[in-house]
mmCIF file of C-alpha atoms in Angstrom:
data_model
loop_
_atom_site.group_PDB
_atom_site.id
_atom_site.type_symbol
_atom_site.label_atom_id
_atom_site.label_comp_id
_atom_site.label_asym_id
_atom_site.label_seq_id
_atom_site.Cartn_x
_atom_site.Cartn_y
_atom_site.Cartn_z
ATOM 1 C CA UNK N 1 97.296 277.301 -159.942
ATOM 2 C CA UNK N 2 94.446 278.660 -162.047
ATOM 3 C CA UNK N 3 94.080 280.364 -165.421
ATOM 4 C CA UNK N 4 91.836 283.408 -165.813
ATOM 5 C CA UNK N 5 89.624 282.368 -168.714
ATOM 6 C CA UNK N 6 88.807 285.982 -169.558
ATOM 7 C CA UNK N 7 92.511 286.755 -170.043
ATOM 8 C CA UNK N 8 93.634 283.535 -171.763
ATOM 9 C CA UNK N 9 94.050 283.880 -175.536
ATOM 10 C CA UNK N 10 94.757 280.206 -176.206
ATOM 11 C CA UNK N 11 98.294 280.729 -177.528
ATOM 12 C CA UNK N 12 99.463 277.361 -176.066
ATOM 13 C CA UNK N 13 102.829 278.776 -174.981
ATOM 14 C CA UNK N 14 102.309 277.590 -171.408
ATOM 15 C CA UNK N 15 101.577 273.927 -172.201
ATOM 16 C CA UNK N 16 105.177 272.604 -172.494
ATOM 17 C CA UNK N 17 106.240 274.286 -169.228
ATOM 18 C CA UNK N 18 103.971 272.235 -166.980
ATOM 19 C CA UNK N 19 106.026 269.759 -164.932
ATOM 20 C CA UNK N 20 103.029 267.471 -164.475
ATOM 21 C CA UNK N 21 101.340 267.706 -167.890
ATOM 22 C CA UNK N 22 98.309 269.281 -166.231
ATOM 23 C CA UNK N 23 97.767 272.157 -168.692
ATOM 24 C CA UNK N 24 95.571 271.360 -171.666
ATOM 25 C CA UNK N 25 93.638 273.201 -174.380
ATOM 26 C CA UNK N 26 89.876 272.995 -174.434
ATOM 27 C CA UNK N 27 88.193 274.890 -177.231
ATOM 28 C CA UNK N 28 90.346 277.980 -177.594
ATOM 29 C CA UNK N 29 91.427 278.317 -173.969
ATOM 30 C CA UNK N 30 94.137 276.798 -171.765
ATOM 31 C CA UNK N 31 92.922 275.052 -168.632
ATOM 32 C CA UNK N 32 94.513 273.231 -165.705
ATOM 33 C CA UNK N 33 93.546 269.772 -164.498
ATOM 34 C CA UNK N 34 93.637 270.510 -160.771
ATOM 35 C CA UNK N 35 93.853 266.839 -159.836
ATOM 36 C CA UNK N 36 97.074 266.522 -161.844
ATOM 37 C CA UNK N 37 98.535 269.952 -160.961
ATOM 38 C CA UNK N 38 101.313 269.725 -158.331
ATOM 39 C CA UNK N 39 101.271 273.456 -157.475
ATOM 40 C CA UNK N 40 104.954 273.875 -158.337
ATOM 41 C CA UNK N 41 104.374 277.403 -159.644
ATOM 42 C CA UNK N 42 106.558 276.973 -162.746
ATOM 43 C CA UNK N 43 103.847 278.056 -165.196
ATOM 44 C CA UNK N 44 103.434 281.307 -163.271
ATOM 45 C CA UNK N 45 107.111 282.064 -162.630
ATOM 46 C CA UNK N 46 108.321 281.593 -166.208
ATOM 47 C CA UNK N 47 106.114 284.535 -167.260
ATOM 48 C CA UNK N 48 105.531 282.980 -170.673
ATOM 49 C CA UNK N 49 101.850 283.917 -170.758
ATOM 50 C CA UNK N 50 101.471 287.092 -172.894
ATOM 51 C CA UNK N 51 98.199 288.017 -171.182
ATOM 52 C CA UNK N 52 99.297 287.282 -167.599
ATOM 53 C CA UNK N 53 96.397 284.851 -167.135
ATOM 54 C CA UNK N 54 97.941 282.630 -164.427
ATOM 55 C CA UNK N 55 97.164 283.276 -160.784
ATOM 56 C CA UNK N 56 97.665 281.371 -157.543
ATOM 57 C CA UNK N 57 94.524 280.442 -155.665
ATOM 58 C CA UNK N 58 94.654 280.091 -151.846
ATOM 59 C CA UNK N 59 96.062 276.686 -150.900
ATOM 60 C CA UNK N 60 94.607 275.032 -147.832
ATOM 61 C CA UNK N 61 95.491 271.721 -146.186
ATOM 62 C CA UNK N 62 95.751 269.064 -147.569
ATOM 63 C CA UNK N 63 96.238 270.599 -151.041
ATOM 64 C CA UNK N 64 98.954 272.876 -149.688
ATOM 65 C CA UNK N 65 101.200 269.813 -149.324
ATOM 66 C CA UNK N 66 101.561 269.822 -153.124
ATOM 67 C CA UNK N 67 103.347 273.171 -153.071
ATOM 68 C CA UNK N 68 105.356 272.198 -149.992
ATOM 69 C CA UNK N 69 107.082 269.390 -151.888
ATOM 70 C CA UNK N 70 106.876 270.670 -155.469
ATOM 71 C CA UNK N 71 107.772 274.357 -155.279
ATOM 72 C CA UNK N 72 111.585 274.613 -154.883
ATOM 73 C CA UNK N 73 111.217 278.140 -153.492
ATOM 74 C CA UNK N 74 109.049 277.007 -150.603
ATOM 75 C CA UNK N 75 110.634 277.404 -147.159
ATOM 76 C CA UNK N 76 109.584 274.669 -144.761
ATOM 77 C CA UNK N 77 108.381 276.026 -141.428
ATOM 78 C CA UNK N 78 109.722 273.023 -139.509
ATOM 79 C CA UNK N 79 113.268 273.141 -140.878
ATOM 80 C CA UNK N 80 113.762 276.640 -142.290
ATOM 81 C CA UNK N 81 115.121 274.989 -145.445
ATOM 82 C CA UNK N 82 113.982 275.194 -149.058
ATOM 83 C CA UNK N 83 113.538 272.227 -151.388
ATOM 84 C CA UNK N 84 112.390 268.653 -150.899
ATOM 85 C CA UNK N 85 115.166 267.428 -148.609
ATOM 86 C CA UNK N 86 118.062 268.686 -146.521
ATOM 87 C CA UNK N 87 121.534 269.766 -147.548
ATOM 88 C CA UNK N 88 122.730 267.236 -150.113
ATOM 89 C CA UNK N 89 124.151 264.102 -148.575
ATOM 90 C CA UNK N 90 126.977 264.277 -151.117
ATOM 91 C CA UNK N 91 128.571 266.968 -148.929
ATOM 92 C CA UNK N 92 129.003 264.536 -146.047
ATOM 93 C CA UNK N 93 132.755 265.114 -145.844
ATOM 94 C CA UNK N 94 131.940 268.657 -144.655
ATOM 95 C CA UNK N 95 128.693 268.122 -142.759
ATOM 96 C CA UNK N 96 129.749 264.891 -141.067
ATOM 97 C CA UNK N 97 126.139 263.732 -140.864
ATOM 98 C CA UNK N 98 127.008 260.079 -141.439
ATOM 99 C CA UNK N 99 129.725 258.698 -139.211
ATOM 100 C CA UNK N 100 132.009 255.713 -139.978
ATOM 101 C CA UNK N 101 130.000 252.529 -139.770
ATOM 102 C CA UNK N 102 126.806 254.254 -140.912
ATOM 103 C CA UNK N 103 125.545 254.805 -144.443
ATOM 104 C CA UNK N 104 123.166 257.494 -145.631
ATOM 105 C CA UNK N 105 120.377 256.731 -148.088
ATOM 106 C CA UNK N 106 118.136 259.220 -149.893
ATOM 107 C CA UNK N 107 115.133 257.915 -151.830
ATOM 108 C CA UNK N 108 113.598 260.552 -154.111
ATOM 109 C CA UNK N 109 110.164 259.312 -155.150
ATOM 110 C CA UNK N 110 108.835 260.879 -158.367
ATOM 111 C CA UNK N 111 110.411 263.273 -160.838
ATOM 112 C CA UNK N 112 109.281 266.048 -163.233
ATOM 113 C CA UNK N 113 107.031 264.668 -165.941
ATOM 114 C CA UNK N 114 106.176 261.570 -163.894
ATOM 115 C CA UNK N 115 105.487 262.917 -160.397
ATOM 116 C CA UNK N 116 103.943 260.793 -157.659
ATOM 117 C CA UNK N 117 100.974 260.510 -155.343
ATOM 118 C CA UNK N 118 102.089 260.492 -151.736
ATOM 119 C CA UNK N 119 100.469 257.090 -151.195
ATOM 120 C CA UNK N 120 103.276 255.642 -153.337
ATOM 121 C CA UNK N 121 105.885 257.189 -151.062
ATOM 122 C CA UNK N 122 104.053 255.842 -148.016
ATOM 123 C CA UNK N 123 104.668 252.294 -149.258
ATOM 124 C CA UNK N 124 108.392 252.939 -148.879
ATOM 125 C CA UNK N 125 108.221 254.731 -145.518
ATOM 126 C CA UNK N 126 106.090 251.924 -144.027
ATOM 127 C CA UNK N 127 108.510 249.249 -145.248
ATOM 128 C CA UNK N 128 111.565 251.126 -143.938
ATOM 129 C CA UNK N 129 110.026 251.797 -140.527
ATOM 130 C CA UNK N 130 110.214 248.048 -139.874
ATOM 131 C CA UNK N 131 113.998 248.087 -140.376
ATOM 132 C CA UNK N 132 116.862 249.394 -138.239
ATOM 133 C CA UNK N 133 116.987 252.843 -139.812
ATOM 134 C CA UNK N 134 116.964 256.410 -138.519
ATOM 135 C CA UNK N 135 114.900 258.992 -140.402
ATOM 136 C CA UNK N 136 116.667 262.333 -140.889
ATOM 137 C CA UNK N 137 115.010 264.783 -138.417
ATOM 138 C CA UNK N 138 115.713 267.864 -140.543
ATOM 139 C CA UNK N 139 113.987 266.412 -143.587
ATOM 140 C CA UNK N 140 110.540 268.090 -143.888
ATOM 141 C CA UNK N 141 108.895 264.800 -144.817
ATOM 142 C CA UNK N 142 110.028 263.142 -141.568
ATOM 143 C CA UNK N 143 107.627 265.379 -139.644
ATOM 144 C CA UNK N 144 104.690 263.772 -141.474
ATOM 145 C CA UNK N 145 105.762 260.144 -141.044
ATOM 146 C CA UNK N 146 104.255 258.279 -138.105
ATOM 147 C CA UNK N 147 107.193 257.185 -135.950
ATOM 148 C CA UNK N 148 105.653 253.775 -135.202
ATOM 149 C CA UNK N 149 103.969 252.757 -138.444
ATOM 150 C CA UNK N 150 105.703 254.821 -141.118
ATOM 151 C CA UNK N 151 102.320 255.948 -142.411
ATOM 152 C CA UNK N 152 101.457 259.434 -143.651
ATOM 153 C CA UNK N 153 98.314 261.366 -142.678
ATOM 154 C CA UNK N 154 95.470 259.683 -144.637
ATOM 155 C CA UNK N 155 94.131 262.986 -145.978
ATOM 156 C CA UNK N 156 97.302 263.653 -148.004
ATOM 157 C CA UNK N 157 97.739 260.238 -149.636
ATOM 158 C CA UNK N 158 96.064 261.244 -152.906
ATOM 159 C CA UNK N 159 97.918 264.554 -153.147
ATOM 160 C CA UNK N 160 100.318 264.690 -156.092
ATOM 161 C CA UNK N 161 103.847 266.156 -155.924
ATOM 162 C CA UNK N 162 106.790 266.412 -158.303
ATOM 163 C CA UNK N 163 108.805 264.385 -155.838
ATOM 164 C CA UNK N 164 109.532 263.939 -152.154
ATOM 165 C CA UNK N 165 112.609 262.541 -150.471
ATOM 166 C CA UNK N 166 112.997 260.005 -147.690
ATOM 167 C CA UNK N 167 116.379 260.371 -145.968
ATOM 168 C CA UNK N 168 117.653 257.714 -143.588
ATOM 169 C CA UNK N 169 120.814 256.603 -141.842
ATOM 170 C CA UNK N 170 121.562 252.869 -141.716
ATOM 171 C CA UNK N 171 124.161 250.898 -139.720
ATOM 172 C CA UNK N 172 126.631 249.366 -142.139
ATOM 173 C CA UNK N 173 125.745 245.906 -140.855
ATOM 174 C CA UNK N 174 122.107 246.393 -141.923
ATOM 175 C CA UNK N 175 122.715 248.174 -145.223
ATOM 176 C CA UNK N 176 122.247 245.217 -147.585
ATOM 177 C CA UNK N 177 119.069 244.134 -145.793
ATOM 178 C CA UNK N 178 117.643 247.636 -146.190
ATOM 179 C CA UNK N 179 118.594 247.722 -149.878
ATOM 180 C CA UNK N 180 116.710 244.455 -150.390
ATOM 181 C CA UNK N 181 113.648 245.955 -148.687
ATOM 182 C CA UNK N 182 113.850 248.968 -151.005
ATOM 183 C CA UNK N 183 114.124 246.702 -154.038
ATOM 184 C CA UNK N 184 111.131 244.583 -152.993
ATOM 185 C CA UNK N 185 109.011 247.619 -152.135
ATOM 186 C CA UNK N 186 109.791 249.244 -155.489
ATOM 187 C CA UNK N 187 107.916 246.420 -157.205
ATOM 188 C CA UNK N 188 104.682 247.629 -155.602
ATOM 189 C CA UNK N 189 105.101 251.314 -156.515
ATOM 190 C CA UNK N 190 103.417 253.036 -159.433
ATOM 191 C CA UNK N 191 106.081 255.692 -160.008
ATOM 192 C CA UNK N 192 109.853 256.063 -160.333
ATOM 193 C CA UNK N 193 112.484 256.903 -157.751
ATOM 194 C CA UNK N 194 116.198 257.579 -157.559
ATOM 195 C CA UNK N 195 118.470 256.181 -154.874
ATOM 196 C CA UNK N 196 121.448 258.051 -153.408
ATOM 197 C CA UNK N 197 123.956 256.443 -151.064
ATOM 198 C CA UNK N 198 126.612 258.258 -149.018
ATOM 199 C CA UNK N 199 129.292 257.009 -146.653
ATOM 200 C CA UNK N 200 132.685 257.818 -145.200
ATOM 201 C CA UNK N 201 135.895 256.826 -146.907
ATOM 202 C CA UNK N 202 137.728 253.758 -145.670
ATOM 203 C CA UNK N 203 141.242 253.680 -147.066
ATOM 204 C CA UNK N 204 140.990 253.871 -150.846
ATOM 205 C CA UNK N 205 137.276 253.019 -151.069
ATOM 206 C CA UNK N 206 133.948 254.200 -149.682
ATOM 207 C CA UNK N 207 132.170 251.876 -147.262
ATOM 208 C CA UNK N 208 128.987 251.865 -149.339
ATOM 209 C CA UNK N 209 130.962 251.133 -152.499
ATOM 210 C CA UNK N 210 132.224 247.867 -151.051
ATOM 211 C CA UNK N 211 128.731 246.744 -150.106
ATOM 212 C CA UNK N 212 127.092 247.746 -153.390
ATOM 213 C CA UNK N 213 129.765 245.850 -155.290
ATOM 214 C CA UNK N 214 129.293 242.839 -153.017
ATOM 215 C CA UNK N 215 125.567 242.855 -153.776
ATOM 216 C CA UNK N 216 126.177 243.205 -157.520
ATOM 217 C CA UNK N 217 124.292 246.519 -157.646
ATOM 218 C CA UNK N 218 125.281 248.958 -160.386
ATOM 219 C CA UNK N 219 125.996 252.482 -159.200
ATOM 220 C CA UNK N 220 127.200 255.692 -160.764
ATOM 221 C CA UNK N 221 129.867 257.484 -158.712
ATOM 222 C CA UNK N 222 128.851 261.060 -158.023
ATOM 223 C CA UNK N 223 130.134 263.308 -155.266
ATOM 224 C CA UNK N 224 130.901 266.800 -154.099
ATOM 225 C CA UNK N 225 134.252 266.337 -152.421
ATOM 226 C CA UNK N 226 135.629 268.894 -149.979
ATOM 227 C CA UNK N 227 138.549 270.589 -151.755
ATOM 228 C CA UNK N 228 139.397 273.070 -149.065
ATOM 229 C CA UNK N 229 136.335 275.289 -149.446
ATOM 230 C CA UNK N 230 135.019 274.020 -146.133
ATOM 231 C CA UNK N 231 136.346 272.268 -143.087
ATOM 232 C CA UNK N 232 135.099 268.905 -141.862
ATOM 233 C CA UNK N 233 133.526 269.027 -138.400
ATOM 234 C CA UNK N 234 135.554 268.089 -135.365
ATOM 235 C CA UNK N 235 134.445 264.696 -134.109
ATOM 236 C CA UNK N 236 135.004 264.171 -130.413
ATOM 237 C CA UNK N 237 136.439 260.855 -129.262
#
């Protein structure tokens, strides 16, 4: 995103809307630090600028990857979906993505105000590729991850995004080992991330709940339970 310096009146109204803290005032004009800008488009869409000074410059690869993972209105060509991941894993009782005996994990690296360079996310994808996990094929990020090494294309490693999500499926028997890998890898990362876990219900508890409790890991229950608004898929024997 760019600011037309001839139109800008230096009112500062745009500054607090930047999700990456990239807008600053120099002299009497607002400017954008392009290295910090994640191309989310928020400053333009909120229409807070009284002189309509914001405009979108053409985005070419690799800079275009910033908008791909930061602009929530972006539709991914590979998946036809908007946003940084797939349909929320919390709707698993309707989608049936994760079967009994398997646990879904979503790792969202970065967040508004903090953001992340993609090289930080690569640390996690490389570590996970060594484990017995399956990367979600409909996640737009999966298309960029090397299927043997877990690495991302080198030209995008310094690109900055609000956040990007790694989605994987893990056999229940390997879940605690994978969690330990995530914990160890997090110590090497210069950003924040959130961790979501989804599983099928087993009696009165969720399979992942048992394992998290066994490992002494604190979790906050959060779910979108099917209350009749959708039907769970038919699973063949």
